[in-house]
Amino acid sequence: MALLISPADLSALLDEGAPVRLLDVRWRLDRPEGRPDYVAGHLPGAVYVDLERELSRRGEPEEGRHPLPETADLQRAARRWGISRGDVVVVYDDIDSVAAARAWWLLTRSGVADVRVLDGGLRAWTDAGRALETGDVLPAAGDIALDAIDGGTIDIEEAARWSSHGVLLDVRAAERYRGESEPMDPVAGHIPGAVNLPTTALIDRGRFAEPARLRALFAAAGADGTVPVAASCGSGIAASHAVLAGELAGIEVTLFPGSWSAWSRTPGRLVATGPTPEGVVRPA
Protein backbone atom coordinates (compact mmCIF):
# COMPACT_ATOMS: atom_id res chain seq x y z
CA MET A 1 0.00 0.00 0.00
CA ALA A 2 1.31 3.46 -0.90
CA LEU A 3 2.40 5.64 2.00
CA LEU A 4 2.70 8.96 0.15
CA ILE A 5 0.69 10.55 -2.63
CA SER A 6 1.64 13.36 -4.99
CA PRO A 7 -0.64 16.26 -5.91
CA ALA A 8 -0.96 14.85 -9.44
CA ASP A 9 -1.98 11.40 -8.21
CA LEU A 10 -4.40 12.87 -5.69
CA SER A 11 -6.00 14.99 -8.40
CA ALA A 12 -6.36 11.90 -10.58
CA LEU A 13 -8.09 9.99 -7.76
CA LEU A 14 -10.47 12.87 -7.15
CA ASP A 15 -11.20 13.26 -10.87
CA GLU A 16 -12.08 9.60 -11.25
CA GLY A 17 -14.50 9.79 -8.34
CA ALA A 18 -12.59 7.51 -5.97
CA PRO A 19 -13.83 7.54 -2.36
CA VAL A 20 -11.24 9.95 -0.98
CA ARG A 21 -11.47 11.61 2.41
CA LEU A 22 -9.11 14.57 2.81
CA LEU A 23 -7.94 15.54 6.29
CA ASP A 24 -6.26 18.88 7.04
CA VAL A 25 -4.06 18.43 10.13
CA ARG A 26 -2.47 21.84 10.48
CA TRP A 27 -0.69 22.21 13.81
CA ARG A 28 2.61 23.55 15.11
CA LEU A 29 4.21 23.99 18.52
CA ASP A 30 3.94 27.76 18.52
CA ARG A 31 0.43 27.82 17.01
CA PRO A 32 -1.41 24.60 17.88
CA GLU A 33 -4.81 25.91 16.72
CA GLY A 34 -4.77 25.44 12.97
CA ARG A 35 -8.43 26.09 12.23
CA PRO A 36 -8.05 29.78 11.26
CA ASP A 37 -5.50 28.86 8.59
CA TYR A 38 -7.72 25.99 7.46
CA VAL A 39 -10.77 28.23 7.08
CA ALA A 40 -8.69 30.74 5.11
CA GLY A 41 -7.76 28.11 2.54
CA HIS A 42 -7.65 24.31 2.29
CA LEU A 43 -7.80 21.55 -0.30
CA PRO A 44 -11.31 21.28 -1.73
CA GLY A 45 -13.40 19.00 0.46
CA ALA A 46 -10.82 18.68 3.23
CA VAL A 47 -12.04 18.37 6.82
CA TYR A 48 -10.14 20.05 9.63
CA VAL A 49 -8.61 17.72 12.23
CA ASP A 50 -7.77 19.14 15.65
CA LEU A 51 -4.53 17.48 16.72
CA GLU A 52 -4.72 18.73 20.30
CA ARG A 53 -8.28 17.50 20.90
CA GLU A 54 -8.77 14.65 18.44
CA LEU A 55 -5.34 13.10 17.86
CA SER A 56 -4.38 13.24 21.54
CA ARG A 57 -6.09 13.52 24.92
CA ARG A 58 -5.60 15.08 28.30
CA GLY A 59 -3.57 12.84 30.56
CA GLU A 60 -1.44 12.79 33.66
CA PRO A 61 1.83 14.78 33.54
CA GLU A 62 3.93 11.63 33.34
CA GLU A 63 2.05 10.62 30.16
CA GLY A 64 3.49 13.64 28.35
CA ARG A 65 1.88 16.48 26.47
CA HIS A 66 0.10 14.46 23.78
CA PRO A 67 -1.00 11.03 25.03
CA LEU A 68 -2.59 8.78 22.42
CA PRO A 69 -6.38 9.15 22.25
CA GLU A 70 -8.71 6.42 23.42
CA THR A 71 -9.99 4.21 20.60
CA ALA A 72 -13.62 5.17 21.14
CA ASP A 73 -12.78 8.88 21.03
CA LEU A 74 -10.68 8.50 17.90
CA GLN A 75 -13.45 6.51 16.22
CA ARG A 76 -16.01 9.21 17.00
CA ALA A 77 -13.65 11.80 15.53
CA ALA A 78 -12.94 9.71 12.43
CA ARG A 79 -16.65 9.29 11.80
CA ARG A 80 -17.11 13.03 12.21
CA TRP A 81 -14.43 13.52 9.57
CA GLY A 82 -16.61 11.41 7.28
CA ILE A 83 -14.39 8.34 7.05
CA SER A 84 -16.17 5.18 5.97
CA ARG A 85 -15.03 1.65 5.19
CA GLY A 86 -13.19 1.51 1.90
CA ASP A 87 -12.22 5.18 1.79
CA VAL A 88 -8.80 6.33 0.69
CA VAL A 89 -7.72 8.70 3.48
CA VAL A 90 -5.27 11.44 2.51
CA VAL A 91 -3.78 13.57 5.28
CA TYR A 92 -1.74 16.75 4.94
CA ASP A 93 -0.45 19.77 6.82
CA ASP A 94 1.66 22.80 5.97
CA ILE A 95 4.94 22.02 7.78
CA ASP A 96 6.90 19.00 6.54
CA SER A 97 4.06 16.49 7.13
CA VAL A 98 4.90 16.21 10.83
CA ALA A 99 1.34 16.62 12.13
CA ALA A 100 -0.05 14.66 9.17
CA ALA A 101 2.20 11.75 10.15
CA ARG A 102 0.53 11.64 13.58
CA ALA A 103 -2.84 11.15 11.88
CA TRP A 104 -1.33 8.60 9.48
CA TRP A 105 0.17 6.61 12.37
CA LEU A 106 -2.99 6.61 14.49
CA LEU A 107 -5.34 5.66 11.68
CA THR A 108 -3.02 3.03 10.22
CA ARG A 109 -2.38 1.42 13.60
CA SER A 110 -6.15 1.51 14.22
CA GLY A 111 -6.84 -0.61 11.15
CA VAL A 112 -7.70 1.90 8.42
CA ALA A 113 -6.50 0.12 5.30
CA ASP A 114 -5.42 2.97 3.02
CA VAL A 115 -3.97 6.10 4.60
CA ARG A 116 -1.56 8.27 2.60
CA VAL A 117 0.31 11.47 3.34
CA LEU A 118 0.25 14.21 0.71
CA ASP A 119 3.98 14.57 0.12
CA GLY A 120 4.90 18.22 0.40
CA GLY A 121 1.55 19.09 1.96
CA LEU A 122 -0.41 22.22 1.21
CA ARG A 123 2.50 23.97 -0.49
CA ALA A 124 3.05 21.12 -2.94
CA TRP A 125 -0.63 21.32 -3.87
CA THR A 126 -0.59 25.06 -4.51
CA ASP A 127 2.84 24.97 -6.19
CA ALA A 128 1.30 22.52 -8.66
CA GLY A 129 -1.23 25.21 -9.56
CA ARG A 130 -4.17 23.58 -7.84
CA ALA A 131 -6.90 25.56 -6.15
CA LEU A 132 -7.91 25.93 -2.52
CA GLU A 133 -11.32 26.59 -1.06
CA THR A 134 -12.30 28.60 2.01
CA GLY A 135 -14.73 28.01 4.84
CA ASP A 136 -15.54 24.89 6.79
CA VAL A 137 -16.40 21.41 5.49
CA LEU A 138 -18.92 19.41 7.49
CA PRO A 139 -19.29 15.98 5.85
CA ALA A 140 -21.93 13.38 6.50
CA ALA A 141 -20.89 11.05 9.30
CA GLY A 142 -18.84 8.05 8.28
CA ASP A 143 -19.16 4.48 9.50
CA ILE A 144 -15.52 3.50 10.03
CA ALA A 145 -14.86 1.00 12.82
CA LEU A 146 -11.43 1.33 14.41
CA ASP A 147 -9.39 -1.33 16.16
CA ALA A 148 -7.64 -0.77 19.46
CA ILE A 149 -3.96 -0.01 18.88
CA ASP A 150 -2.00 -3.12 19.77
CA GLY A 151 1.74 -2.90 19.42
CA GLY A 152 4.03 -0.49 17.68
CA THR A 153 4.78 1.48 20.84
CA ILE A 154 7.07 1.36 23.85
CA ASP A 155 6.53 2.72 27.33
CA ILE A 156 8.95 4.69 29.47
CA GLU A 157 10.55 1.61 31.05
CA GLU A 158 11.25 0.13 27.62
CA ALA A 159 12.60 3.48 26.45
CA ALA A 160 15.03 3.49 29.39
CA ARG A 161 16.40 0.07 28.35
CA TRP A 162 16.15 0.47 24.60
CA SER A 163 19.70 1.61 23.85
CA SER A 164 21.07 -1.52 25.55
CA HIS A 165 19.85 -3.64 22.65
CA GLY A 166 18.76 -1.23 19.91
CA VAL A 167 18.77 2.37 18.72
CA LEU A 168 16.57 5.00 20.32
CA LEU A 169 16.32 7.95 17.94
CA ASP A 170 15.62 11.42 19.32
CA VAL A 171 14.31 13.48 16.41
CA ARG A 172 14.16 16.86 18.15
CA ALA A 173 16.29 19.78 17.04
CA ALA A 174 19.97 19.39 17.98
CA GLU A 175 19.95 22.22 20.52
CA ARG A 176 17.07 20.61 22.41
CA TYR A 177 18.78 17.22 22.29
CA ARG A 178 22.00 18.72 23.66
CA GLY A 179 20.09 20.44 26.47
CA GLU A 180 20.91 23.97 25.37
CA SER A 181 17.29 24.95 24.83
CA GLU A 182 13.96 23.57 25.99
CA PRO A 183 10.92 25.70 25.13
CA MET A 184 8.20 23.19 26.03
CA ASP A 185 9.23 20.79 28.78
CA PRO A 186 10.46 21.28 32.37
CA VAL A 187 13.95 19.80 31.92
CA ALA A 188 16.43 20.14 29.05
CA GLY A 189 18.46 17.25 27.66
CA HIS A 190 17.84 13.78 26.27
CA ILE A 191 17.24 10.21 27.36
CA PRO A 192 20.65 8.66 28.14
CA GLY A 193 21.72 6.56 25.16
CA ALA A 194 19.41 8.22 22.63
CA VAL A 195 20.89 9.20 19.26
CA ASN A 196 19.97 12.51 17.64
CA LEU A 197 18.48 12.41 14.13
CA PRO A 198 16.54 15.67 13.69
CA THR A 199 13.29 15.57 11.75
CA THR A 200 14.59 18.27 9.43
CA ALA A 201 17.25 15.87 8.14
CA LEU A 202 14.52 13.57 6.82
CA ILE A 203 12.97 16.31 4.67
CA ASP A 204 14.12 17.63 1.32
CA ARG A 205 12.49 20.95 0.36
CA GLY A 206 9.27 20.15 2.20
CA ARG A 207 9.00 16.54 1.01
CA PHE A 208 10.35 13.31 2.41
CA ALA A 209 13.87 12.57 1.27
CA GLU A 210 14.29 9.74 -1.21
CA PRO A 211 14.32 6.23 0.33
CA ALA A 212 18.04 5.73 -0.34
CA ARG A 213 18.84 8.99 1.43
CA LEU A 214 16.59 8.04 4.34
CA ARG A 215 18.30 4.65 4.65
CA ALA A 216 21.68 6.36 4.74
CA LEU A 217 20.54 8.78 7.44
CA PHE A 218 19.11 6.00 9.59
CA ALA A 219 22.23 3.89 9.10
CA ALA A 220 24.49 6.80 10.11
CA ALA A 221 22.53 6.94 13.38
CA GLY A 222 23.07 3.20 13.93
CA ALA A 223 19.65 2.15 12.62
CA ASP A 224 20.91 -0.03 9.78
CA GLY A 225 18.21 -2.69 9.98
CA THR A 226 20.21 -5.08 12.17
CA VAL A 227 18.90 -3.85 15.56
CA PRO A 228 15.50 -2.72 16.87
CA VAL A 229 14.75 0.97 16.35
CA ALA A 230 12.45 3.26 18.34
CA ALA A 231 11.73 6.98 17.97
CA SER A 232 11.27 9.69 20.56
CA CYS A 233 10.71 13.44 20.19
CA GLY A 234 9.10 16.11 22.33
CA SER A 235 5.67 14.58 22.79
CA GLY A 236 5.23 11.82 20.22
CA ILE A 237 4.21 13.93 17.21
CA ALA A 238 7.50 14.19 15.30
CA ALA A 239 8.35 10.64 16.36
CA SER A 240 5.37 9.49 14.26
CA HIS A 241 7.02 11.24 11.33
CA ALA A 242 10.17 9.19 11.99
CA VAL A 243 8.09 6.01 11.93
CA LEU A 244 6.78 6.98 8.50
CA ALA A 245 10.26 7.88 7.27
CA GLY A 246 11.44 4.52 8.52
CA GLU A 247 8.74 2.71 6.55
CA LEU A 248 9.76 4.61 3.43
CA ALA A 249 13.33 3.47 4.07
CA GLY A 250 12.32 -0.12 4.78
CA ILE A 251 13.15 0.12 8.48
CA GLU A 252 10.65 -0.74 11.21
CA VAL A 253 10.51 2.00 13.84
CA THR A 254 8.60 1.72 17.11
CA LEU A 255 7.01 4.81 18.65
CA PHE A 256 7.61 6.14 22.17
CA PRO A 257 4.37 8.15 22.49
CA GLY A 258 5.27 10.01 25.69
CA SER A 259 8.75 10.92 24.45
CA TRP A 260 10.73 13.64 26.22
CA SER A 261 7.63 15.32 27.65
CA ALA A 262 6.82 12.14 29.60
CA TRP A 263 10.43 11.41 30.53
CA SER A 264 11.11 14.92 31.84
CA ARG A 265 7.93 14.90 33.95
CA THR A 266 8.56 11.53 35.60
CA PRO A 267 10.45 11.73 38.91
CA GLY A 268 13.64 9.74 39.19
CA ARG A 269 14.63 9.72 35.52
CA LEU A 270 18.18 10.51 34.52
CA VAL A 271 18.91 13.25 31.98
CA ALA A 272 21.84 13.42 29.56
CA THR A 273 23.14 16.66 28.09
CA GLY A 274 25.69 17.31 25.38
CA PRO A 275 26.12 16.12 21.79
CA THR A 276 26.69 12.39 22.44
CA PRO A 277 24.18 9.68 23.36
CA GLU A 278 25.79 9.08 26.75
CA GLY A 279 26.32 12.78 27.45
CA VAL A 280 26.72 14.19 30.89
CA VAL A 281 24.16 12.36 33.02
CA ARG A 282 22.43 13.80 36.07
CA PRO A 283 19.10 13.40 37.86
CA ALA A 284 16.18 15.28 36.33
Tab-separated table of C-alpha atoms in Angstrom:
chain	number	residue	atom	x	y	z
A	1	MET	CA	0.000	0.000	0.000
A	2	ALA	CA	1.307	3.456	-0.901
A	3	LEU	CA	2.401	5.642	2.004
A	4	LEU	CA	2.695	8.958	0.149
A	5	ILE	CA	0.694	10.546	-2.629
A	6	SER	CA	1.644	13.356	-4.988
A	7	PRO	CA	-0.645	16.261	-5.905
A	8	ALA	CA	-0.963	14.846	-9.437
A	9	ASP	CA	-1.978	11.399	-8.214
A	10	LEU	CA	-4.400	12.867	-5.686
A	11	SER	CA	-6.001	14.990	-8.401
A	12	ALA	CA	-6.364	11.899	-10.579
A	13	LEU	CA	-8.085	9.994	-7.763
A	14	LEU	CA	-10.468	12.871	-7.153
A	15	ASP	CA	-11.202	13.261	-10.873
A	16	GLU	CA	-12.077	9.601	-11.250
A	17	GLY	CA	-14.498	9.794	-8.338
A	18	ALA	CA	-12.590	7.513	-5.971
A	19	PRO	CA	-13.829	7.545	-2.362
A	20	VAL	CA	-11.238	9.954	-0.983
A	21	ARG	CA	-11.467	11.614	2.407
A	22	LEU	CA	-9.105	14.570	2.812
A	23	LEU	CA	-7.937	15.541	6.290
A	24	ASP	CA	-6.259	18.879	7.036
A	25	VAL	CA	-4.064	18.426	10.126
A	26	ARG	CA	-2.467	21.840	10.477
A	27	TRP	CA	-0.685	22.210	13.814
A	28	ARG	CA	2.606	23.555	15.112
A	29	LEU	CA	4.212	23.990	18.517
A	30	ASP	CA	3.939	27.763	18.522
A	31	ARG	CA	0.429	27.819	17.011
A	32	PRO	CA	-1.409	24.605	17.882
A	33	GLU	CA	-4.805	25.906	16.720
A	34	GLY	CA	-4.774	25.437	12.969
A	35	ARG	CA	-8.435	26.095	12.229
A	36	PRO	CA	-8.046	29.784	11.264
A	37	ASP	CA	-5.503	28.864	8.594
A	38	TYR	CA	-7.722	25.994	7.457
A	39	VAL	CA	-10.770	28.233	7.081
A	40	ALA	CA	-8.692	30.740	5.113
A	41	GLY	CA	-7.756	28.113	2.544
A	42	HIS	CA	-7.647	24.311	2.294
A	43	LEU	CA	-7.795	21.546	-0.299
A	44	PRO	CA	-11.311	21.279	-1.735
A	45	GLY	CA	-13.401	19.005	0.459
A	46	ALA	CA	-10.822	18.680	3.232
A	47	VAL	CA	-12.045	18.374	6.817
A	48	TYR	CA	-10.140	20.053	9.630
A	49	VAL	CA	-8.609	17.723	12.228
A	50	ASP	CA	-7.772	19.143	15.645
A	51	LEU	CA	-4.532	17.480	16.721
A	52	GLU	CA	-4.722	18.735	20.302
A	53	ARG	CA	-8.276	17.499	20.897
A	54	GLU	CA	-8.771	14.645	18.442
A	55	LEU	CA	-5.344	13.104	17.863
A	56	SER	CA	-4.384	13.244	21.536
A	57	ARG	CA	-6.094	13.522	24.919
A	58	ARG	CA	-5.599	15.083	28.297
A	59	GLY	CA	-3.566	12.836	30.564
A	60	GLU	CA	-1.441	12.786	33.660
A	61	PRO	CA	1.831	14.777	33.543
A	62	GLU	CA	3.927	11.630	33.344
A	63	GLU	CA	2.053	10.616	30.162
A	64	GLY	CA	3.487	13.637	28.353
A	65	ARG	CA	1.884	16.484	26.469
A	66	HIS	CA	0.101	14.464	23.779
A	67	PRO	CA	-0.999	11.030	25.031
A	68	LEU	CA	-2.593	8.785	22.421
A	69	PRO	CA	-6.382	9.150	22.254
A	70	GLU	CA	-8.709	6.417	23.415
A	71	THR	CA	-9.992	4.211	20.598
A	72	ALA	CA	-13.621	5.167	21.139
A	73	ASP	CA	-12.785	8.875	21.032
A	74	LEU	CA	-10.685	8.504	17.898
A	75	GLN	CA	-13.447	6.513	16.216
A	76	ARG	CA	-16.009	9.214	16.998
A	77	ALA	CA	-13.654	11.797	15.533
A	78	ALA	CA	-12.944	9.711	12.427
A	79	ARG	CA	-16.652	9.294	11.797
A	80	ARG	CA	-17.112	13.031	12.215
A	81	TRP	CA	-14.435	13.520	9.575
A	82	GLY	CA	-16.614	11.407	7.284
A	83	ILE	CA	-14.386	8.342	7.049
A	84	SER	CA	-16.168	5.178	5.973
A	85	ARG	CA	-15.032	1.655	5.192
A	86	GLY	CA	-13.186	1.508	1.901
A	87	ASP	CA	-12.219	5.182	1.789
A	88	VAL	CA	-8.800	6.334	0.690
A	89	VAL	CA	-7.721	8.699	3.480
A	90	VAL	CA	-5.267	11.437	2.507
A	91	VAL	CA	-3.778	13.568	5.278
A	92	TYR	CA	-1.737	16.746	4.938
A	93	ASP	CA	-0.452	19.771	6.816
A	94	ASP	CA	1.655	22.804	5.969
A	95	ILE	CA	4.939	22.022	7.781
A	96	ASP	CA	6.904	18.999	6.543
A	97	SER	CA	4.057	16.488	7.130
A	98	VAL	CA	4.903	16.206	10.833
A	99	ALA	CA	1.337	16.625	12.127
A	100	ALA	CA	-0.049	14.657	9.173
A	101	ALA	CA	2.202	11.752	10.148
A	102	ARG	CA	0.533	11.638	13.579
A	103	ALA	CA	-2.843	11.153	11.878
A	104	TRP	CA	-1.333	8.600	9.483
A	105	TRP	CA	0.169	6.609	12.366
A	106	LEU	CA	-2.986	6.613	14.491
A	107	LEU	CA	-5.339	5.656	11.680
A	108	THR	CA	-3.019	3.035	10.219
A	109	ARG	CA	-2.383	1.421	13.603
A	110	SER	CA	-6.154	1.512	14.224
A	111	GLY	CA	-6.835	-0.605	11.150
A	112	VAL	CA	-7.702	1.905	8.416
A	113	ALA	CA	-6.497	0.124	5.304
A	114	ASP	CA	-5.424	2.965	3.019
A	115	VAL	CA	-3.972	6.100	4.601
A	116	ARG	CA	-1.563	8.269	2.600
A	117	VAL	CA	0.306	11.469	3.340
A	118	LEU	CA	0.247	14.211	0.705
A	119	ASP	CA	3.976	14.566	0.123
A	120	GLY	CA	4.904	18.222	0.398
A	121	GLY	CA	1.555	19.091	1.955
A	122	LEU	CA	-0.409	22.219	1.213
A	123	ARG	CA	2.501	23.973	-0.489
A	124	ALA	CA	3.054	21.122	-2.937
A	125	TRP	CA	-0.629	21.323	-3.865
A	126	THR	CA	-0.592	25.060	-4.511
A	127	ASP	CA	2.835	24.967	-6.186
A	128	ALA	CA	1.301	22.520	-8.663
A	129	GLY	CA	-1.229	25.209	-9.558
A	130	ARG	CA	-4.171	23.579	-7.838
A	131	ALA	CA	-6.904	25.558	-6.146
A	132	LEU	CA	-7.908	25.930	-2.525
A	133	GLU	CA	-11.320	26.588	-1.057
A	134	THR	CA	-12.302	28.602	2.007
A	135	GLY	CA	-14.732	28.014	4.840
A	136	ASP	CA	-15.536	24.885	6.791
A	137	VAL	CA	-16.396	21.407	5.486
A	138	LEU	CA	-18.923	19.405	7.485
A	139	PRO	CA	-19.293	15.982	5.852
A	140	ALA	CA	-21.933	13.376	6.502
A	141	ALA	CA	-20.886	11.055	9.303
A	142	GLY	CA	-18.838	8.051	8.283
A	143	ASP	CA	-19.164	4.479	9.503
A	144	ILE	CA	-15.522	3.501	10.026
A	145	ALA	CA	-14.861	1.003	12.825
A	146	LEU	CA	-11.429	1.331	14.412
A	147	ASP	CA	-9.394	-1.328	16.162
A	148	ALA	CA	-7.641	-0.773	19.457
A	149	ILE	CA	-3.963	-0.006	18.883
A	150	ASP	CA	-2.003	-3.121	19.771
A	151	GLY	CA	1.743	-2.896	19.422
A	152	GLY	CA	4.030	-0.488	17.678
A	153	THR	CA	4.777	1.485	20.845
A	154	ILE	CA	7.068	1.357	23.845
A	155	ASP	CA	6.533	2.719	27.334
A	156	ILE	CA	8.949	4.693	29.472
A	157	GLU	CA	10.547	1.614	31.049
A	158	GLU	CA	11.245	0.128	27.623
A	159	ALA	CA	12.601	3.477	26.455
A	160	ALA	CA	15.026	3.488	29.391
A	161	ARG	CA	16.395	0.070	28.349
A	162	TRP	CA	16.153	0.466	24.597
A	163	SER	CA	19.703	1.605	23.853
A	164	SER	CA	21.075	-1.517	25.550
A	165	HIS	CA	19.848	-3.644	22.651
A	166	GLY	CA	18.759	-1.225	19.914
A	167	VAL	CA	18.768	2.371	18.722
A	168	LEU	CA	16.570	5.004	20.320
A	169	LEU	CA	16.322	7.953	17.942
A	170	ASP	CA	15.624	11.421	19.316
A	171	VAL	CA	14.311	13.483	16.411
A	172	ARG	CA	14.164	16.863	18.147
A	173	ALA	CA	16.292	19.776	17.038
A	174	ALA	CA	19.966	19.385	17.980
A	175	GLU	CA	19.947	22.225	20.517
A	176	ARG	CA	17.066	20.614	22.411
A	177	TYR	CA	18.775	17.220	22.291
A	178	ARG	CA	21.997	18.724	23.665
A	179	GLY	CA	20.086	20.436	26.470
A	180	GLU	CA	20.910	23.971	25.369
A	181	SER	CA	17.287	24.954	24.826
A	182	GLU	CA	13.957	23.566	25.989
A	183	PRO	CA	10.924	25.702	25.132
A	184	MET	CA	8.201	23.190	26.030
A	185	ASP	CA	9.233	20.792	28.782
A	186	PRO	CA	10.464	21.275	32.369
A	187	VAL	CA	13.950	19.796	31.923
A	188	ALA	CA	16.434	20.138	29.046
A	189	GLY	CA	18.462	17.253	27.661
A	190	HIS	CA	17.842	13.776	26.266
A	191	ILE	CA	17.243	10.213	27.356
A	192	PRO	CA	20.647	8.656	28.139
A	193	GLY	CA	21.723	6.561	25.158
A	194	ALA	CA	19.408	8.221	22.628
A	195	VAL	CA	20.894	9.201	19.258
A	196	ASN	CA	19.967	12.505	17.639
A	197	LEU	CA	18.477	12.413	14.135
A	198	PRO	CA	16.535	15.667	13.686
A	199	THR	CA	13.286	15.569	11.751
A	200	THR	CA	14.593	18.266	9.432
A	201	ALA	CA	17.249	15.868	8.137
A	202	LEU	CA	14.518	13.570	6.822
A	203	ILE	CA	12.974	16.313	4.670
A	204	ASP	CA	14.122	17.631	1.315
A	205	ARG	CA	12.494	20.950	0.363
A	206	GLY	CA	9.271	20.147	2.201
A	207	ARG	CA	8.999	16.543	1.014
A	208	PHE	CA	10.346	13.306	2.407
A	209	ALA	CA	13.874	12.572	1.272
A	210	GLU	CA	14.291	9.741	-1.214
A	211	PRO	CA	14.317	6.232	0.325
A	212	ALA	CA	18.043	5.727	-0.342
A	213	ARG	CA	18.838	8.985	1.426
A	214	LEU	CA	16.588	8.037	4.338
A	215	ARG	CA	18.296	4.652	4.647
A	216	ALA	CA	21.676	6.357	4.737
A	217	LEU	CA	20.535	8.779	7.442
A	218	PHE	CA	19.112	6.001	9.587
A	219	ALA	CA	22.232	3.892	9.095
A	220	ALA	CA	24.487	6.797	10.113
A	221	ALA	CA	22.527	6.936	13.380
A	222	GLY	CA	23.074	3.202	13.926
A	223	ALA	CA	19.654	2.149	12.623
A	224	ASP	CA	20.910	-0.030	9.780
A	225	GLY	CA	18.215	-2.695	9.982
A	226	THR	CA	20.209	-5.076	12.171
A	227	VAL	CA	18.901	-3.851	15.555
A	228	PRO	CA	15.503	-2.721	16.868
A	229	VAL	CA	14.749	0.968	16.354
A	230	ALA	CA	12.450	3.258	18.337
A	231	ALA	CA	11.731	6.975	17.967
A	232	SER	CA	11.268	9.694	20.559
A	233	CYS	CA	10.707	13.435	20.191
A	234	GLY	CA	9.103	16.109	22.334
A	235	SER	CA	5.675	14.581	22.790
A	236	GLY	CA	5.230	11.819	20.218
A	237	ILE	CA	4.211	13.926	17.207
A	238	ALA	CA	7.497	14.191	15.298
A	239	ALA	CA	8.350	10.640	16.361
A	240	SER	CA	5.373	9.493	14.258
A	241	HIS	CA	7.018	11.242	11.326
A	242	ALA	CA	10.173	9.195	11.991
A	243	VAL	CA	8.089	6.006	11.930
A	244	LEU	CA	6.777	6.979	8.496
A	245	ALA	CA	10.262	7.883	7.269
A	246	GLY	CA	11.445	4.516	8.518
A	247	GLU	CA	8.742	2.708	6.549
A	248	LEU	CA	9.761	4.612	3.433
A	249	ALA	CA	13.334	3.468	4.073
A	250	GLY	CA	12.317	-0.125	4.776
A	251	ILE	CA	13.151	0.118	8.483
A	252	GLU	CA	10.651	-0.740	11.206
A	253	VAL	CA	10.512	2.003	13.836
A	254	THR	CA	8.605	1.719	17.110
A	255	LEU	CA	7.006	4.813	18.649
A	256	PHE	CA	7.607	6.137	22.168
A	257	PRO	CA	4.374	8.154	22.488
A	258	GLY	CA	5.269	10.011	25.689
A	259	SER	CA	8.746	10.922	24.453
A	260	TRP	CA	10.730	13.636	26.224
A	261	SER	CA	7.635	15.315	27.650
A	262	ALA	CA	6.825	12.144	29.602
A	263	TRP	CA	10.427	11.411	30.530
A	264	SER	CA	11.108	14.922	31.838
A	265	ARG	CA	7.928	14.897	33.953
A	266	THR	CA	8.564	11.535	35.599
A	267	PRO	CA	10.447	11.730	38.914
A	268	GLY	CA	13.642	9.743	39.191
A	269	ARG	CA	14.630	9.720	35.521
A	270	LEU	CA	18.179	10.509	34.516
A	271	VAL	CA	18.914	13.247	31.984
A	272	ALA	CA	21.839	13.423	29.559
A	273	THR	CA	23.141	16.660	28.094
A	274	GLY	CA	25.693	17.312	25.380
A	275	PRO	CA	26.123	16.116	21.789
A	276	THR	CA	26.694	12.395	22.435
A	277	PRO	CA	24.182	9.685	23.358
A	278	GLU	CA	25.794	9.085	26.754
A	279	GLY	CA	26.317	12.780	27.446
A	280	VAL	CA	26.724	14.192	30.891
A	281	VAL	CA	24.165	12.363	33.019
A	282	ARG	CA	22.427	13.797	36.066
A	283	PRO	CA	19.102	13.396	37.859
A	284	ALA	CA	16.178	15.276	36.331
